[in-house]
């Protein structure tokens, strides 16, 4: 009798767990789509000293939300977007990338990465939980409700990439609390 009850309990728990997993997967996919829109929006309002014919976006480090970025090959403005993954220690990073989408890196990797692009017009967007005080121009804040971002104005000023003022204003908006 106990084994029948246990089997019934396990069978009834299976579909609920599957529903939770599919809901979690759907939320993750929705977050990835939202991140893609925010990143493409940021890129469309950036200007480089010499406008590249196709913007080269490099993904660096393990990323959680970059899958949709890899799929897309055109920016919101219609400019072609070339996306590829590179290692954080790749010597060609500063010359091969106009923009970086940075995932999880340890402190040493981050330091070497930002030293490598220092003095080059490279826009950097950090996905990981970054305090946005050193290095990255933009730091994403991803939640189920929205994707927001912070701007490191010091890094923007030193990057050589011009960012439209309205994008900088957007970063000041706070999430509406439910």
PDB file of C-alpha atoms in Angstrom:
ATOM      1  CA  UNK A   1       0.000   0.000   0.000  1.00  0.00           C
ATOM      2  CA  UNK A   2       2.834   2.418   0.873  1.00  0.00           C
ATOM      3  CA  UNK A   3       4.582   1.707  -2.457  1.00  0.00           C
ATOM      4  CA  UNK A   4       1.359   2.413  -4.393  1.00  0.00           C
ATOM      5  CA  UNK A   5       0.940   5.724  -2.531  1.00  0.00           C
ATOM      6  CA  UNK A   6       4.585   6.641  -3.151  1.00  0.00           C
ATOM      7  CA  UNK A   7       4.275   5.798  -6.875  1.00  0.00           C
ATOM      8  CA  UNK A   8       1.101   7.907  -7.153  1.00  0.00           C
ATOM      9  CA  UNK A   9       2.835  10.814  -5.402  1.00  0.00           C
ATOM     10  CA  UNK A  10       5.845  10.623  -7.725  1.00  0.00           C
ATOM     11  CA  UNK A  11       3.649  10.454 -10.822  1.00  0.00           C
ATOM     12  CA  UNK A  12       1.639  13.479  -9.741  1.00  0.00           C
ATOM     13  CA  UNK A  13       4.817  15.458  -8.940  1.00  0.00           C
ATOM     14  CA  UNK A  14       6.324  14.807 -12.395  1.00  0.00           C
ATOM     15  CA  UNK A  15       4.067  17.003 -14.526  1.00  0.00           C
ATOM     16  CA  UNK A  16       4.165  19.882 -12.012  1.00  0.00           C
ATOM     17  CA  UNK A  17       7.945  19.817 -12.111  1.00  0.00           C
ATOM     18  CA  UNK A  18       7.850  19.768 -15.911  1.00  0.00           C
ATOM     19  CA  UNK A  19       5.509  22.791 -15.888  1.00  0.00           C
ATOM     20  CA  UNK A  20       7.894  24.643 -13.551  1.00  0.00           C
ATOM     21  CA  UNK A  21      10.838  23.780 -15.800  1.00  0.00           C
ATOM     22  CA  UNK A  22       9.039  24.969 -18.948  1.00  0.00           C
ATOM     23  CA  UNK A  23       7.968  28.180 -17.194  1.00  0.00           C
ATOM     24  CA  UNK A  24      11.565  28.775 -16.096  1.00  0.00           C
ATOM     25  CA  UNK A  25      12.816  28.084 -19.630  1.00  0.00           C
ATOM     26  CA  UNK A  26      10.224  30.477 -21.057  1.00  0.00           C
ATOM     27  CA  UNK A  27      11.302  33.180 -18.590  1.00  0.00           C
ATOM     28  CA  UNK A  28      14.959  32.660 -19.508  1.00  0.00           C
ATOM     29  CA  UNK A  29      14.107  32.914 -23.209  1.00  0.00           C
ATOM     30  CA  UNK A  30      12.106  36.089 -22.566  1.00  0.00           C
ATOM     31  CA  UNK A  31      15.026  37.610 -20.617  1.00  0.00           C
ATOM     32  CA  UNK A  32      17.412  36.725 -23.474  1.00  0.00           C
ATOM     33  CA  UNK A  33      15.129  38.434 -26.009  1.00  0.00           C
ATOM     34  CA  UNK A  34      14.845  41.513 -23.783  1.00  0.00           C
ATOM     35  CA  UNK A  35      18.640  41.649 -23.334  1.00  0.00           C
ATOM     36  CA  UNK A  36      19.085  41.418 -27.109  1.00  0.00           C
ATOM     37  CA  UNK A  37      16.740  44.372 -27.646  1.00  0.00           C
ATOM     38  CA  UNK A  38      18.540  46.486 -25.035  1.00  0.00           C
ATOM     39  CA  UNK A  39      21.986  45.639 -26.441  1.00  0.00           C
ATOM     40  CA  UNK A  40      20.894  46.352 -30.021  1.00  0.00           C
ATOM     41  CA  UNK A  41      19.360  49.617 -28.841  1.00  0.00           C
ATOM     42  CA  UNK A  42      22.568  50.687 -27.103  1.00  0.00           C
ATOM     43  CA  UNK A  43      24.637  49.801 -30.173  1.00  0.00           C
ATOM     44  CA  UNK A  44      22.333  51.737 -32.489  1.00  0.00           C
ATOM     45  CA  UNK A  45      22.871  54.933 -30.478  1.00  0.00           C
ATOM     46  CA  UNK A  46      26.663  54.631 -30.386  1.00  0.00           C
ATOM     47  CA  UNK A  47      29.032  56.265 -32.863  1.00  0.00           C
ATOM     48  CA  UNK A  48      32.629  55.262 -33.487  1.00  0.00           C
ATOM     49  CA  UNK A  49      35.365  57.649 -34.697  1.00  0.00           C
ATOM     50  CA  UNK A  50      35.379  55.675 -37.968  1.00  0.00           C
ATOM     51  CA  UNK A  51      32.010  54.023 -38.576  1.00  0.00           C
ATOM     52  CA  UNK A  52      32.584  50.334 -39.403  1.00  0.00           C
ATOM     53  CA  UNK A  53      30.725  48.947 -42.447  1.00  0.00           C
ATOM     54  CA  UNK A  54      29.597  46.035 -40.267  1.00  0.00           C
ATOM     55  CA  UNK A  55      29.677  46.334 -36.495  1.00  0.00           C
ATOM     56  CA  UNK A  56      31.800  43.581 -34.920  1.00  0.00           C
ATOM     57  CA  UNK A  57      30.337  42.451 -31.600  1.00  0.00           C
ATOM     58  CA  UNK A  58      32.471  39.996 -29.638  1.00  0.00           C
ATOM     59  CA  UNK A  59      31.111  37.831 -26.847  1.00  0.00           C
ATOM     60  CA  UNK A  60      33.692  37.256 -24.126  1.00  0.00           C
ATOM     61  CA  UNK A  61      33.391  34.798 -21.263  1.00  0.00           C
ATOM     62  CA  UNK A  62      30.492  32.546 -20.329  1.00  0.00           C
ATOM     63  CA  UNK A  63      27.232  34.399 -20.996  1.00  0.00           C
ATOM     64  CA  UNK A  64      23.703  33.687 -19.862  1.00  0.00           C
ATOM     65  CA  UNK A  65      21.653  35.848 -22.237  1.00  0.00           C
ATOM     66  CA  UNK A  66      23.688  36.085 -25.454  1.00  0.00           C
ATOM     67  CA  UNK A  67      22.080  33.274 -27.467  1.00  0.00           C
ATOM     68  CA  UNK A  68      19.695  35.644 -29.274  1.00  0.00           C
ATOM     69  CA  UNK A  69      22.558  38.048 -30.053  1.00  0.00           C
ATOM     70  CA  UNK A  70      24.333  35.282 -31.931  1.00  0.00           C
ATOM     71  CA  UNK A  71      21.227  34.664 -34.059  1.00  0.00           C
ATOM     72  CA  UNK A  72      20.744  38.268 -35.145  1.00  0.00           C
ATOM     73  CA  UNK A  73      22.860  39.737 -37.910  1.00  0.00           C
ATOM     74  CA  UNK A  74      21.315  43.183 -38.370  1.00  0.00           C
ATOM     75  CA  UNK A  75      21.099  46.047 -35.903  1.00  0.00           C
ATOM     76  CA  UNK A  76      17.957  48.099 -35.299  1.00  0.00           C
ATOM     77  CA  UNK A  77      19.445  50.748 -37.624  1.00  0.00           C
ATOM     78  CA  UNK A  78      19.842  48.208 -40.437  1.00  0.00           C
ATOM     79  CA  UNK A  79      23.643  48.130 -40.165  1.00  0.00           C
ATOM     80  CA  UNK A  80      25.052  44.587 -40.417  1.00  0.00           C
ATOM     81  CA  UNK A  81      26.140  43.003 -37.134  1.00  0.00           C
ATOM     82  CA  UNK A  82      28.845  40.344 -37.018  1.00  0.00           C
ATOM     83  CA  UNK A  83      28.821  38.394 -33.760  1.00  0.00           C
ATOM     84  CA  UNK A  84      31.476  35.972 -32.613  1.00  0.00           C
ATOM     85  CA  UNK A  85      32.931  34.547 -29.424  1.00  0.00           C
ATOM     86  CA  UNK A  86      36.510  35.293 -28.372  1.00  0.00           C
ATOM     87  CA  UNK A  87      38.562  34.407 -25.329  1.00  0.00           C
ATOM     88  CA  UNK A  88      39.184  37.179 -22.815  1.00  0.00           C
ATOM     89  CA  UNK A  89      42.952  36.861 -23.348  1.00  0.00           C
ATOM     90  CA  UNK A  90      42.804  36.973 -27.174  1.00  0.00           C
ATOM     91  CA  UNK A  91      45.483  39.410 -28.380  1.00  0.00           C
ATOM     92  CA  UNK A  92      43.321  40.538 -31.329  1.00  0.00           C
ATOM     93  CA  UNK A  93      40.411  41.695 -29.148  1.00  0.00           C
ATOM     94  CA  UNK A  94      40.972  45.459 -29.452  1.00  0.00           C
ATOM     95  CA  UNK A  95      41.456  45.301 -33.228  1.00  0.00           C
ATOM     96  CA  UNK A  96      38.842  42.607 -33.980  1.00  0.00           C
ATOM     97  CA  UNK A  97      35.915  44.052 -32.000  1.00  0.00           C
ATOM     98  CA  UNK A  98      33.975  47.310 -32.101  1.00  0.00           C
ATOM     99  CA  UNK A  99      31.863  46.228 -29.132  1.00  0.00           C
ATOM    100  CA  UNK A 100      32.204  43.628 -26.385  1.00  0.00           C
ATOM    101  CA  UNK A 101      29.454  41.735 -24.602  1.00  0.00           C
ATOM    102  CA  UNK A 102      31.169  40.502 -21.446  1.00  0.00           C
ATOM    103  CA  UNK A 103      29.969  37.513 -19.463  1.00  0.00           C
ATOM    104  CA  UNK A 104      31.397  36.087 -16.264  1.00  0.00           C
ATOM    105  CA  UNK A 105      35.135  36.660 -15.931  1.00  0.00           C
ATOM    106  CA  UNK A 106      37.365  36.518 -12.903  1.00  0.00           C
ATOM    107  CA  UNK A 107      38.954  39.751 -11.695  1.00  0.00           C
ATOM    108  CA  UNK A 108      42.310  39.046 -13.393  1.00  0.00           C
ATOM    109  CA  UNK A 109      40.656  38.312 -16.739  1.00  0.00           C
ATOM    110  CA  UNK A 110      38.568  41.492 -16.483  1.00  0.00           C
ATOM    111  CA  UNK A 111      41.640  43.594 -15.687  1.00  0.00           C
ATOM    112  CA  UNK A 112      43.598  42.159 -18.637  1.00  0.00           C
ATOM    113  CA  UNK A 113      40.607  42.603 -20.936  1.00  0.00           C
ATOM    114  CA  UNK A 114      40.173  46.276 -20.082  1.00  0.00           C
ATOM    115  CA  UNK A 115      43.934  46.877 -20.351  1.00  0.00           C
ATOM    116  CA  UNK A 116      43.861  45.319 -23.839  1.00  0.00           C
ATOM    117  CA  UNK A 117      41.092  47.620 -25.102  1.00  0.00           C
ATOM    118  CA  UNK A 118      42.333  50.742 -23.317  1.00  0.00           C
ATOM    119  CA  UNK A 119      42.932  53.489 -25.881  1.00  0.00           C
ATOM    120  CA  UNK A 120      40.781  51.754 -28.516  1.00  0.00           C
ATOM    121  CA  UNK A 121      37.228  52.823 -29.446  1.00  0.00           C
ATOM    122  CA  UNK A 122      35.474  49.726 -28.077  1.00  0.00           C
ATOM    123  CA  UNK A 123      32.028  49.817 -26.475  1.00  0.00           C
ATOM    124  CA  UNK A 124      31.704  47.298 -23.641  1.00  0.00           C
ATOM    125  CA  UNK A 125      28.543  45.881 -22.104  1.00  0.00           C
ATOM    126  CA  UNK A 126      28.774  43.712 -19.018  1.00  0.00           C
ATOM    127  CA  UNK A 127      26.166  41.024 -18.449  1.00  0.00           C
ATOM    128  CA  UNK A 128      27.478  39.690 -15.147  1.00  0.00           C
ATOM    129  CA  UNK A 129      26.679  41.252 -11.805  1.00  0.00           C
ATOM    130  CA  UNK A 130      29.129  44.104 -12.250  1.00  0.00           C
ATOM    131  CA  UNK A 131      29.215  47.135  -9.933  1.00  0.00           C
ATOM    132  CA  UNK A 132      29.807  49.262 -13.071  1.00  0.00           C
ATOM    133  CA  UNK A 133      32.562  51.247 -11.446  1.00  0.00           C
ATOM    134  CA  UNK A 134      35.540  50.028 -13.477  1.00  0.00           C
ATOM    135  CA  UNK A 135      35.868  49.115 -17.131  1.00  0.00           C
ATOM    136  CA  UNK A 136      32.502  48.478 -18.762  1.00  0.00           C
ATOM    137  CA  UNK A 137      30.620  51.338 -20.362  1.00  0.00           C
ATOM    138  CA  UNK A 138      27.251  49.666 -19.748  1.00  0.00           C
ATOM    139  CA  UNK A 139      26.246  47.163 -17.064  1.00  0.00           C
ATOM    140  CA  UNK A 140      23.031  45.223 -17.511  1.00  0.00           C
ATOM    141  CA  UNK A 141      20.562  44.581 -14.691  1.00  0.00           C
ATOM    142  CA  UNK A 142      18.383  41.651 -15.758  1.00  0.00           C
ATOM    143  CA  UNK A 143      15.226  40.585 -13.948  1.00  0.00           C
ATOM    144  CA  UNK A 144      12.014  38.823 -14.928  1.00  0.00           C
ATOM    145  CA  UNK A 145      10.233  42.192 -15.081  1.00  0.00           C
ATOM    146  CA  UNK A 146      12.725  44.189 -17.150  1.00  0.00           C
ATOM    147  CA  UNK A 147      16.240  44.693 -18.403  1.00  0.00           C
ATOM    148  CA  UNK A 148      17.784  47.909 -17.164  1.00  0.00           C
ATOM    149  CA  UNK A 149      21.336  49.193 -17.415  1.00  0.00           C
ATOM    150  CA  UNK A 150      23.778  51.473 -15.694  1.00  0.00           C
ATOM    151  CA  UNK A 151      26.306  53.672 -17.445  1.00  0.00           C
ATOM    152  CA  UNK A 152      29.862  54.270 -16.316  1.00  0.00           C
ATOM    153  CA  UNK A 153      30.295  57.863 -17.527  1.00  0.00           C
ATOM    154  CA  UNK A 154      34.045  57.841 -16.850  1.00  0.00           C
ATOM    155  CA  UNK A 155      34.505  54.777 -19.071  1.00  0.00           C
ATOM    156  CA  UNK A 156      32.273  56.323 -21.758  1.00  0.00           C
ATOM    157  CA  UNK A 157      34.380  59.499 -21.761  1.00  0.00           C
ATOM    158  CA  UNK A 158      37.629  57.515 -22.128  1.00  0.00           C
ATOM    159  CA  UNK A 159      36.322  55.001 -24.688  1.00  0.00           C
ATOM    160  CA  UNK A 160      36.397  57.138 -27.826  1.00  0.00           C
ATOM    161  CA  UNK A 161      32.854  55.949 -28.605  1.00  0.00           C
ATOM    162  CA  UNK A 162      30.158  58.619 -28.557  1.00  0.00           C
ATOM    163  CA  UNK A 163      26.864  57.663 -26.924  1.00  0.00           C
ATOM    164  CA  UNK A 164      23.668  59.580 -27.684  1.00  0.00           C
ATOM    165  CA  UNK A 165      22.565  61.563 -24.591  1.00  0.00           C
ATOM    166  CA  UNK A 166      19.083  60.016 -24.598  1.00  0.00           C
ATOM    167  CA  UNK A 167      20.627  56.581 -23.930  1.00  0.00           C
ATOM    168  CA  UNK A 168      22.493  58.035 -20.987  1.00  0.00           C
ATOM    169  CA  UNK A 169      19.195  59.458 -19.678  1.00  0.00           C
ATOM    170  CA  UNK A 170      17.495  56.057 -20.004  1.00  0.00           C
ATOM    171  CA  UNK A 171      19.993  54.578 -17.588  1.00  0.00           C
ATOM    172  CA  UNK A 172      18.729  56.940 -14.887  1.00  0.00           C
ATOM    173  CA  UNK A 173      15.187  55.526 -14.992  1.00  0.00           C
ATOM    174  CA  UNK A 174      14.300  53.314 -12.074  1.00  0.00           C
ATOM    175  CA  UNK A 175      12.156  50.226 -12.293  1.00  0.00           C
ATOM    176  CA  UNK A 176       8.529  50.686 -11.289  1.00  0.00           C
ATOM    177  CA  UNK A 177       7.892  48.705  -8.134  1.00  0.00           C
ATOM    178  CA  UNK A 178       4.772  46.475  -8.233  1.00  0.00           C
TER     179      UNK A 178
END
